[in-house]
Structure formats: C-alpha cells, structure tokens
Amino acid sequence: MKNPLVSISILNANFLNLEQEIKKAQNIGIKWLHFDVMDGHFVPNISFGAPILSSISQKFKLFNDVHLMISDPAKYYMDFVKAGADSITFHLESLKSEDEVVNLVNLIKKENVKVGISIKPNTDVKQLLPFLNLIDLVLVMSVEPGFGGQKFMDNALDKIEFLSKYKDENSLQYLIEVDGGINNITYKKCASKGVDVCVIGSYLFKSEDMKKSYELLME
Ligand code: DX5
Ligand code: ZN
C-alpha cells in the first residue's frame, strides 16, 4: 500500500509566523500546500483570499492546492489562477446544474490549472459520476467544511473506496483526496481504501514535533 501524499492545510498554521511554518513543512518533505478559502456564506467561517496565496506562491515552489469553500466559485476562480494556484477545487453543492459544473471545469482547465470537485459529508458520491471523466481530482470531505481540528467522519472511507474502484474499472486518472480530521490513525485507514492525497492541518501544525508526527504517518 503506497503512502498518500500530504497536502498541508495552512488554516491552522500560526499566521504570525506563516513563512517559518511553511518552511518547516517544506523541510520535512511536504510538497503540497492546501488553501482552505472560506467566504462565511457557503461555510460559517471566513479564512483568507488570493492575496495570501500570491505572497506565498512568490516565495515557495510548492504545489498550491486551492480548496474553494465559497458560494460563487465561477466568480472568483480566476483570482486564484492569477495568484499561483496549481489546482482549484470547488464544491459540487455550490453550483445549481450539471451544465454549470461542466462549464466551470472547462474554464479552469483552460487556464492550465488542475481542476477538482469536492463533496460534503452528506452528499452522495454518485452525484460526481457525470464529471469523473473530466476532472483531475476529487476531494472527499471527512468533516463538515468550515473549521480545522474536527473529528474524522468514517463515511468518507466508503466514498474513497467507491471512487478508487470506479477509477480502476473505468481507467480514469483523477486523484482521490480526503480532507478533515486526518491523523496517524485515519491516514492509514484512508490509505487502505486507495486515497492518493491527505489534507492535514492541526495534526501537523499543532504538534510538538512536526517532523516526528509526519514520520509517524509514513511508518
Ligand atoms: C475544513 C478544512 C479542514 C482543514 C484540515 O473546512 O478543509 O478540514 O483543511 O483541518 P484538520 O486537519 O485540522 O482537520
Ligand atoms: Zn480543505
């Protein structure tokens, strides 16, 4: 079983020392940076926007994995393209029709940026079926989006297993990513179901020794 990539979420980093925090992550070998963008409308919390991404992407050469937890991703995705996003994931629940979803997927792809769709814990994974041949990444939420430090919800495991099987049976290429409540226990559970990327915030940023906690994941 391969070790999933870690996409470290800066949502729970110490914003007063963000540069040092990202350097710490980079020095232990983390390659993906996860940006949890929240508008206080799609989710009951406000986080940060494109200017933060722009400053970071000018300083660090990491894979900028942008997660838009916002009500109008079609209106704002270009700000994140310009700010240096390598991948932009929006929520299926934030759009009203399949046409809107396909249209936004194509707009993001046109910018040579990877495109992902995320689903909340209560959204049926089968609602993704019309889009799986079009996208580069599926983000399965294992917590209700909006806050870091929540408890992992096991129903994410069934979705990961379904997506992994479907991908093999249909020779599709999308990466499977999971987000929320990932620690050294849930990381291994998700890896056993075929996940490719794990978003991790508090388990690493709130740990006494980030390097040790990271090594515990990879054991
Ligand atoms: C929820 C956020 C969090 C964050 C990771 O909207 O997307 O899941 O990335 O938070 P932790 O790792 O602290 O659960
Ligand atoms: Zn996220």
PDB file of C-alpha atoms and ligand atoms in Angstrom:
ATOM      1  CA  MET A   1       0.000   0.000   0.000  1.00  0.00           C
ATOM      2  CA  LYS A   2       1.521   3.350  -1.075  1.00  0.00           C
ATOM      3  CA  ASN A   3       1.746   6.297   1.319  1.00  0.00           C
ATOM      4  CA  PRO A   4      -0.664   9.044   0.211  1.00  0.00           C
ATOM      5  CA  LEU A   5       0.822  12.489  -0.419  1.00  0.00           C
ATOM      6  CA  VAL A   6       0.281  15.043   2.356  1.00  0.00           C
ATOM      7  CA  SER A   7      -1.266  18.395   1.401  1.00  0.00           C
ATOM      8  CA  ILE A   8      -0.694  20.542   4.490  1.00  0.00           C
ATOM      9  CA  SER A   9      -3.543  22.945   5.261  1.00  0.00           C
ATOM     10  CA  ILE A  10      -2.379  26.365   6.491  1.00  0.00           C
ATOM     11  CA  LEU A  11      -5.818  27.027   8.029  1.00  0.00           C
ATOM     12  CA  ASN A  12      -4.419  26.055  11.438  1.00  0.00           C
ATOM     13  CA  ALA A  13      -0.910  27.414  10.990  1.00  0.00           C
ATOM     14  CA  ASN A  14       0.401  30.202  13.181  1.00  0.00           C
ATOM     15  CA  PHE A  15      -0.364  33.153  10.881  1.00  0.00           C
ATOM     16  CA  LEU A  16       2.040  35.372  12.793  1.00  0.00           C
ATOM     17  CA  ASN A  17       4.896  33.144  11.563  1.00  0.00           C
ATOM     18  CA  LEU A  18       3.415  31.783   8.351  1.00  0.00           C
ATOM     19  CA  GLU A  19       6.712  31.844   6.434  1.00  0.00           C
ATOM     20  CA  GLN A  20       8.507  29.810   9.112  1.00  0.00           C
ATOM     21  CA  GLU A  21       5.554  27.413   9.362  1.00  0.00           C
ATOM     22  CA  ILE A  22       5.596  26.726   5.621  1.00  0.00           C
ATOM     23  CA  LYS A  23       9.402  26.384   5.669  1.00  0.00           C
ATOM     24  CA  LYS A  24       9.043  23.789   8.437  1.00  0.00           C
ATOM     25  CA  ALA A  25       6.615  21.798   6.294  1.00  0.00           C
ATOM     26  CA  GLN A  26       8.830  22.121   3.222  1.00  0.00           C
ATOM     27  CA  ASN A  27      11.914  20.972   5.164  1.00  0.00           C
ATOM     28  CA  ILE A  28      10.279  17.705   6.187  1.00  0.00           C
ATOM     29  CA  GLY A  29       9.466  16.952   2.553  1.00  0.00           C
ATOM     30  CA  ILE A  30       5.869  18.139   2.158  1.00  0.00           C
ATOM     31  CA  LYS A  31       5.222  19.174  -1.446  1.00  0.00           C
ATOM     32  CA  TRP A  32       1.555  20.269  -1.459  1.00  0.00           C
ATOM     33  CA  LEU A  33       0.104  23.337   0.292  1.00  0.00           C
ATOM     34  CA  HIS A  34      -3.657  23.268   0.887  1.00  0.00           C
ATOM     35  CA  PHE A  35      -5.504  26.648   0.900  1.00  0.00           C
ATOM     36  CA  ASP A  36      -8.865  26.499   2.619  1.00  0.00           C
ATOM     37  CA  VAL A  37     -10.680  29.511   1.184  1.00  0.00           C
ATOM     38  CA  MET A  38     -13.897  30.266   3.086  1.00  0.00           C
ATOM     39  CA  ASP A  39     -16.416  33.061   2.363  1.00  0.00           C
ATOM     40  CA  GLY A  40     -18.556  32.982   5.532  1.00  0.00           C
ATOM     41  CA  HIS A  41     -21.546  32.138   3.327  1.00  0.00           C
ATOM     42  CA  PHE A  42     -21.045  28.675   1.834  1.00  0.00           C
ATOM     43  CA  VAL A  43     -19.460  27.741   5.183  1.00  0.00           C
ATOM     44  CA  PRO A  44     -19.922  29.523   8.556  1.00  0.00           C
ATOM     45  CA  ASN A  45     -16.342  30.822   8.678  1.00  0.00           C
ATOM     46  CA  ILE A  46     -14.127  33.336   6.841  1.00  0.00           C
ATOM     47  CA  SER A  47     -10.477  32.439   6.195  1.00  0.00           C
ATOM     48  CA  PHE A  48      -8.285  34.111   3.572  1.00  0.00           C
ATOM     49  CA  GLY A  49      -8.199  35.050  -0.129  1.00  0.00           C
ATOM     50  CA  ALA A  50      -5.962  35.280  -3.193  1.00  0.00           C
ATOM     51  CA  PRO A  51      -3.501  37.893  -1.814  1.00  0.00           C
ATOM     52  CA  ILE A  52      -2.215  35.377   0.750  1.00  0.00           C
ATOM     53  CA  LEU A  53      -1.745  32.768  -1.972  1.00  0.00           C
ATOM     54  CA  SER A  54       0.019  35.309  -4.157  1.00  0.00           C
ATOM     55  CA  SER A  55       2.575  36.188  -1.441  1.00  0.00           C
ATOM     56  CA  ILE A  56       3.225  32.522  -0.660  1.00  0.00           C
ATOM     57  CA  SER A  57       3.489  31.313  -4.265  1.00  0.00           C
ATOM     58  CA  GLN A  58       6.094  34.021  -4.972  1.00  0.00           C
ATOM     59  CA  LYS A  59       8.220  32.742  -2.082  1.00  0.00           C
ATOM     60  CA  PHE A  60       7.699  28.954  -2.181  1.00  0.00           C
ATOM     61  CA  LYS A  61       7.706  26.494  -5.060  1.00  0.00           C
ATOM     62  CA  LEU A  62       5.149  24.061  -3.654  1.00  0.00           C
ATOM     63  CA  PHE A  63       2.020  22.632  -5.303  1.00  0.00           C
ATOM     64  CA  ASN A  64      -0.734  25.133  -4.444  1.00  0.00           C
ATOM     65  CA  ASP A  65      -3.841  23.037  -3.829  1.00  0.00           C
ATOM     66  CA  VAL A  66      -6.709  25.554  -3.538  1.00  0.00           C
ATOM     67  CA  HIS A  67      -9.977  24.438  -1.902  1.00  0.00           C
ATOM     68  CA  LEU A  68     -12.804  26.928  -2.575  1.00  0.00           C
ATOM     69  CA  MET A  69     -15.460  26.643   0.113  1.00  0.00           C
ATOM     70  CA  ILE A  70     -17.336  29.586  -1.386  1.00  0.00           C
ATOM     71  CA  SER A  71     -20.808  30.139  -2.876  1.00  0.00           C
ATOM     72  CA  ASP A  72     -19.690  31.588  -6.194  1.00  0.00           C
ATOM     73  CA  PRO A  73     -16.535  29.768  -7.410  1.00  0.00           C
ATOM     74  CA  ALA A  74     -17.152  30.852 -11.038  1.00  0.00           C
ATOM     75  CA  LYS A  75     -16.808  34.492  -9.949  1.00  0.00           C
ATOM     76  CA  TYR A  76     -13.539  34.071  -8.014  1.00  0.00           C
ATOM     77  CA  TYR A  77     -11.561  31.159  -9.509  1.00  0.00           C
ATOM     78  CA  MET A  78      -9.542  33.471 -11.801  1.00  0.00           C
ATOM     79  CA  ASP A  79      -8.181  35.435  -8.801  1.00  0.00           C
ATOM     80  CA  PHE A  80      -6.609  32.204  -7.584  1.00  0.00           C
ATOM     81  CA  VAL A  81      -5.296  31.261 -11.023  1.00  0.00           C
ATOM     82  CA  LYS A  82      -3.546  34.657 -11.143  1.00  0.00           C
ATOM     83  CA  ALA A  83      -2.287  34.199  -7.560  1.00  0.00           C
ATOM     84  CA  GLY A  84      -0.493  30.960  -8.492  1.00  0.00           C
ATOM     85  CA  ALA A  85      -2.938  28.086  -7.932  1.00  0.00           C
ATOM     86  CA  ASP A  86      -1.752  24.758  -9.356  1.00  0.00           C
ATOM     87  CA  SER A  87      -5.089  23.104  -8.669  1.00  0.00           C
ATOM     88  CA  ILE A  88      -8.525  24.593  -7.934  1.00  0.00           C
ATOM     89  CA  THR A  89     -11.219  22.535  -6.257  1.00  0.00           C
ATOM     90  CA  PHE A  90     -14.774  23.842  -5.915  1.00  0.00           C
ATOM     91  CA  HIS A  91     -17.796  22.332  -4.179  1.00  0.00           C
ATOM     92  CA  LEU A  92     -20.428  20.439  -6.159  1.00  0.00           C
ATOM     93  CA  GLU A  93     -23.032  21.834  -3.728  1.00  0.00           C
ATOM     94  CA  SER A  94     -22.155  25.432  -4.667  1.00  0.00           C
ATOM     95  CA  LEU A  95     -23.473  25.142  -8.250  1.00  0.00           C
ATOM     96  CA  LYS A  96     -27.050  24.686  -9.426  1.00  0.00           C
ATOM     97  CA  SER A  97     -26.785  22.443 -12.500  1.00  0.00           C
ATOM     98  CA  GLU A  98     -24.605  19.908 -14.279  1.00  0.00           C
ATOM     99  CA  ASP A  99     -24.044  22.471 -17.045  1.00  0.00           C
ATOM    100  CA  GLU A 100     -22.694  24.982 -14.528  1.00  0.00           C
ATOM    101  CA  VAL A 101     -20.312  22.327 -13.173  1.00  0.00           C
ATOM    102  CA  VAL A 102     -19.038  21.297 -16.622  1.00  0.00           C
ATOM    103  CA  ASN A 103     -18.696  24.945 -17.632  1.00  0.00           C
ATOM    104  CA  LEU A 104     -16.560  25.815 -14.584  1.00  0.00           C
ATOM    105  CA  VAL A 105     -14.441  22.671 -15.020  1.00  0.00           C
ATOM    106  CA  ASN A 106     -13.680  23.738 -18.599  1.00  0.00           C
ATOM    107  CA  LEU A 107     -12.951  27.344 -17.616  1.00  0.00           C
ATOM    108  CA  ILE A 108     -10.388  26.210 -15.015  1.00  0.00           C
ATOM    109  CA  LYS A 109      -8.807  23.664 -17.374  1.00  0.00           C
ATOM    110  CA  LYS A 110      -8.439  26.392 -19.997  1.00  0.00           C
ATOM    111  CA  GLU A 111      -6.020  28.143 -17.584  1.00  0.00           C
ATOM    112  CA  ASN A 112      -3.792  25.034 -17.481  1.00  0.00           C
ATOM    113  CA  VAL A 113      -4.662  24.570 -13.819  1.00  0.00           C
ATOM    114  CA  LYS A 114      -5.747  21.196 -12.423  1.00  0.00           C
ATOM    115  CA  VAL A 115      -9.440  21.056 -11.518  1.00  0.00           C
ATOM    116  CA  GLY A 116     -11.130  19.237  -8.651  1.00  0.00           C
ATOM    117  CA  ILE A 117     -14.637  18.855  -7.277  1.00  0.00           C
ATOM    118  CA  SER A 118     -15.317  18.436  -3.568  1.00  0.00           C
ATOM    119  CA  ILE A 119     -18.338  16.897  -1.834  1.00  0.00           C
ATOM    120  CA  LYS A 120     -19.522  17.479   1.710  1.00  0.00           C
ATOM    121  CA  PRO A 121     -20.106  14.529   4.098  1.00  0.00           C
ATOM    122  CA  ASN A 122     -23.876  14.397   3.374  1.00  0.00           C
ATOM    123  CA  THR A 123     -23.514  14.499  -0.416  1.00  0.00           C
ATOM    124  CA  ASP A 124     -23.868  11.159  -2.211  1.00  0.00           C
ATOM    125  CA  VAL A 125     -20.636  10.275  -4.022  1.00  0.00           C
ATOM    126  CA  LYS A 126     -22.687   9.098  -7.039  1.00  0.00           C
ATOM    127  CA  GLN A 127     -23.582  12.735  -7.745  1.00  0.00           C
ATOM    128  CA  LEU A 128     -19.991  13.013  -9.076  1.00  0.00           C
ATOM    129  CA  LEU A 129     -20.471  10.341 -11.765  1.00  0.00           C
ATOM    130  CA  PRO A 130     -21.204  12.746 -14.661  1.00  0.00           C
ATOM    131  CA  PHE A 131     -17.913  14.590 -14.053  1.00  0.00           C
ATOM    132  CA  LEU A 132     -15.320  11.966 -13.107  1.00  0.00           C
ATOM    133  CA  ASN A 133     -14.009  11.623 -16.654  1.00  0.00           C
ATOM    134  CA  LEU A 134     -13.464  15.395 -16.853  1.00  0.00           C
ATOM    135  CA  ILE A 135     -11.587  16.223 -13.641  1.00  0.00           C
ATOM    136  CA  ASP A 136      -8.101  15.778 -12.189  1.00  0.00           C
ATOM    137  CA  LEU A 137      -9.061  15.421  -8.530  1.00  0.00           C
ATOM    138  CA  VAL A 138     -11.947  14.535  -6.225  1.00  0.00           C
ATOM    139  CA  LEU A 139     -11.876  15.991  -2.705  1.00  0.00           C
ATOM    140  CA  VAL A 140     -13.869  13.917  -0.215  1.00  0.00           C
ATOM    141  CA  MET A 141     -14.700  15.948   2.925  1.00  0.00           C
ATOM    142  CA  SER A 142     -14.333  13.845   6.070  1.00  0.00           C
ATOM    143  CA  VAL A 143     -15.597  16.739   8.208  1.00  0.00           C
ATOM    144  CA  GLU A 144     -18.310  19.349   7.716  1.00  0.00           C
ATOM    145  CA  PRO A 145     -16.369  22.084   5.878  1.00  0.00           C
ATOM    146  CA  GLY A 146     -15.599  25.304   7.756  1.00  0.00           C
ATOM    147  CA  PHE A 147     -13.177  24.514  10.553  1.00  0.00           C
ATOM    148  CA  GLY A 148      -9.950  22.661  11.227  1.00  0.00           C
ATOM    149  CA  GLY A 149      -9.483  20.396  14.254  1.00  0.00           C
ATOM    150  CA  GLN A 150     -12.706  18.401  13.812  1.00  0.00           C
ATOM    151  CA  LYS A 151     -13.191  14.615  14.201  1.00  0.00           C
ATOM    152  CA  PHE A 152     -12.859  12.372  11.142  1.00  0.00           C
ATOM    153  CA  MET A 153     -16.196  11.066   9.785  1.00  0.00           C
ATOM    154  CA  ASP A 154     -15.928   7.392   8.777  1.00  0.00           C
ATOM    155  CA  ASN A 155     -18.432   7.659   5.908  1.00  0.00           C
ATOM    156  CA  ALA A 156     -15.593   9.223   3.914  1.00  0.00           C
ATOM    157  CA  LEU A 157     -13.962   5.773   3.748  1.00  0.00           C
ATOM    158  CA  ASP A 158     -16.849   4.264   1.733  1.00  0.00           C
ATOM    159  CA  LYS A 159     -16.677   7.164  -0.719  1.00  0.00           C
ATOM    160  CA  ILE A 160     -12.905   6.753  -1.147  1.00  0.00           C
ATOM    161  CA  GLU A 161     -13.363   3.006  -1.764  1.00  0.00           C
ATOM    162  CA  PHE A 162     -16.134   3.656  -4.299  1.00  0.00           C
ATOM    163  CA  LEU A 163     -14.052   6.268  -6.151  1.00  0.00           C
ATOM    164  CA  SER A 164     -10.967   4.055  -6.164  1.00  0.00           C
ATOM    165  CA  LYS A 165     -12.882   1.099  -7.617  1.00  0.00           C
ATOM    166  CA  TYR A 166     -14.688   3.274 -10.165  1.00  0.00           C
ATOM    167  CA  LYS A 167     -11.378   4.819 -11.279  1.00  0.00           C
ATOM    168  CA  ASP A 168      -9.805   1.372 -11.865  1.00  0.00           C
ATOM    169  CA  GLU A 169     -12.910  -0.099 -13.566  1.00  0.00           C
ATOM    170  CA  ASN A 170     -13.147   2.862 -15.945  1.00  0.00           C
ATOM    171  CA  SER A 171      -9.377   3.534 -16.374  1.00  0.00           C
ATOM    172  CA  LEU A 172      -9.777   7.128 -15.175  1.00  0.00           C
ATOM    173  CA  GLN A 173      -6.970   9.340 -13.878  1.00  0.00           C
ATOM    174  CA  TYR A 174      -8.458  11.551 -11.148  1.00  0.00           C
ATOM    175  CA  LEU A 175      -6.609  11.764  -7.819  1.00  0.00           C
ATOM    176  CA  ILE A 176      -8.630  10.999  -4.697  1.00  0.00           C
ATOM    177  CA  GLU A 177      -8.024  13.477  -1.865  1.00  0.00           C
ATOM    178  CA  VAL A 178      -9.544  13.473   1.638  1.00  0.00           C
ATOM    179  CA  ASP A 179      -9.819  16.493   3.939  1.00  0.00           C
ATOM    180  CA  GLY A 180     -10.559  16.775   7.634  1.00  0.00           C
ATOM    181  CA  GLY A 181      -9.564  15.049  10.858  1.00  0.00           C
ATOM    182  CA  ILE A 182      -6.565  13.271   9.341  1.00  0.00           C
ATOM    183  CA  ASN A 183      -4.001  11.984  11.863  1.00  0.00           C
ATOM    184  CA  ASN A 184      -1.685   8.956  12.057  1.00  0.00           C
ATOM    185  CA  ILE A 185      -4.691   6.628  12.547  1.00  0.00           C
ATOM    186  CA  THR A 186      -7.124   7.980   9.960  1.00  0.00           C
ATOM    187  CA  TYR A 187      -4.286   8.499   7.463  1.00  0.00           C
ATOM    188  CA  LYS A 188      -3.704   4.739   7.378  1.00  0.00           C
ATOM    189  CA  LYS A 189      -7.435   3.984   7.162  1.00  0.00           C
ATOM    190  CA  CYS A 190      -7.753   6.282   4.117  1.00  0.00           C
ATOM    191  CA  ALA A 191      -4.579   4.868   2.534  1.00  0.00           C
ATOM    192  CA  SER A 192      -6.009   1.330   2.801  1.00  0.00           C
ATOM    193  CA  LYS A 193      -9.088   2.453   0.807  1.00  0.00           C
ATOM    194  CA  GLY A 194      -6.981   3.889  -2.035  1.00  0.00           C
ATOM    195  CA  VAL A 195      -6.708   7.609  -1.292  1.00  0.00           C
ATOM    196  CA  ASP A 196      -3.922   9.472  -3.136  1.00  0.00           C
ATOM    197  CA  VAL A 197      -3.674  12.706  -1.106  1.00  0.00           C
ATOM    198  CA  CYS A 198      -4.479  13.526   2.527  1.00  0.00           C
ATOM    199  CA  VAL A 199      -5.129  17.114   3.614  1.00  0.00           C
ATOM    200  CA  ILE A 200      -3.691  17.597   7.091  1.00  0.00           C
ATOM    201  CA  GLY A 201      -3.851  20.744   9.235  1.00  0.00           C
ATOM    202  CA  SER A 202      -3.919  20.518  13.016  1.00  0.00           C
ATOM    203  CA  TYR A 203      -2.279  17.079  13.368  1.00  0.00           C
ATOM    204  CA  LEU A 204       0.907  18.634  11.947  1.00  0.00           C
ATOM    205  CA  PHE A 205       0.687  22.342  12.800  1.00  0.00           C
ATOM    206  CA  LYS A 206      -0.476  21.753  16.378  1.00  0.00           C
ATOM    207  CA  SER A 207       2.050  19.002  17.079  1.00  0.00           C
ATOM    208  CA  GLU A 208       5.075  19.414  19.397  1.00  0.00           C
ATOM    209  CA  ASP A 209       7.335  17.923  16.737  1.00  0.00           C
ATOM    210  CA  MET A 210       6.031  18.214  13.148  1.00  0.00           C
ATOM    211  CA  LYS A 211       8.817  16.038  11.751  1.00  0.00           C
ATOM    212  CA  LYS A 212       8.086  13.211  14.200  1.00  0.00           C
ATOM    213  CA  SER A 213       4.349  13.415  13.588  1.00  0.00           C
ATOM    214  CA  TYR A 214       4.973  13.311   9.843  1.00  0.00           C
ATOM    215  CA  GLU A 215       7.265  10.279  10.163  1.00  0.00           C
ATOM    216  CA  LEU A 216       4.570   8.539  12.225  1.00  0.00           C
ATOM    217  CA  LEU A 217       2.233   8.869   9.214  1.00  0.00           C
ATOM    218  CA  MET A 218       4.765   7.265   6.890  1.00  0.00           C
ATOM    219  CA  GLU A 219       5.636   4.294   9.139  1.00  0.00           C
TER     220      GLU A 219
HETATM  221  C1  DX5 B   1     -12.392  22.164   6.741  1.00  0.00           C
HETATM  222  C2  DX5 B   1     -10.956  22.318   6.341  1.00  0.00           C
HETATM  223  C3  DX5 B   1     -10.114  21.427   7.252  1.00  0.00           C
HETATM  224  C4  DX5 B   1      -8.647  21.585   7.083  1.00  0.00           C
HETATM  225  C5  DX5 B   1      -7.893  20.450   7.752  1.00  0.00           C
HETATM  226  O1  DX5 B   1     -13.186  23.008   6.002  1.00  0.00           O
HETATM  227  O2  DX5 B   1     -10.789  21.983   4.972  1.00  0.00           O
HETATM  228  O3  DX5 B   1     -10.502  20.099   7.004  1.00  0.00           O
HETATM  229  O4  DX5 B   1      -8.344  21.588   5.753  1.00  0.00           O
HETATM  230  O5  DX5 B   1      -8.173  20.520   9.076  1.00  0.00           O
HETATM  231  P1  DX5 B   1      -7.665  19.432  10.140  1.00  0.00           P
HETATM  232  O6  DX5 B   1      -6.529  18.651   9.532  1.00  0.00           O
HETATM  233  O7  DX5 B   1      -7.216  20.264  11.313  1.00  0.00           O
HETATM  234  O8  DX5 B   1      -8.857  18.582  10.423  1.00  0.00           O
HETATM  235 ZN    ZN B   2      -9.744  21.909   2.627  1.00  0.00          ZN
END
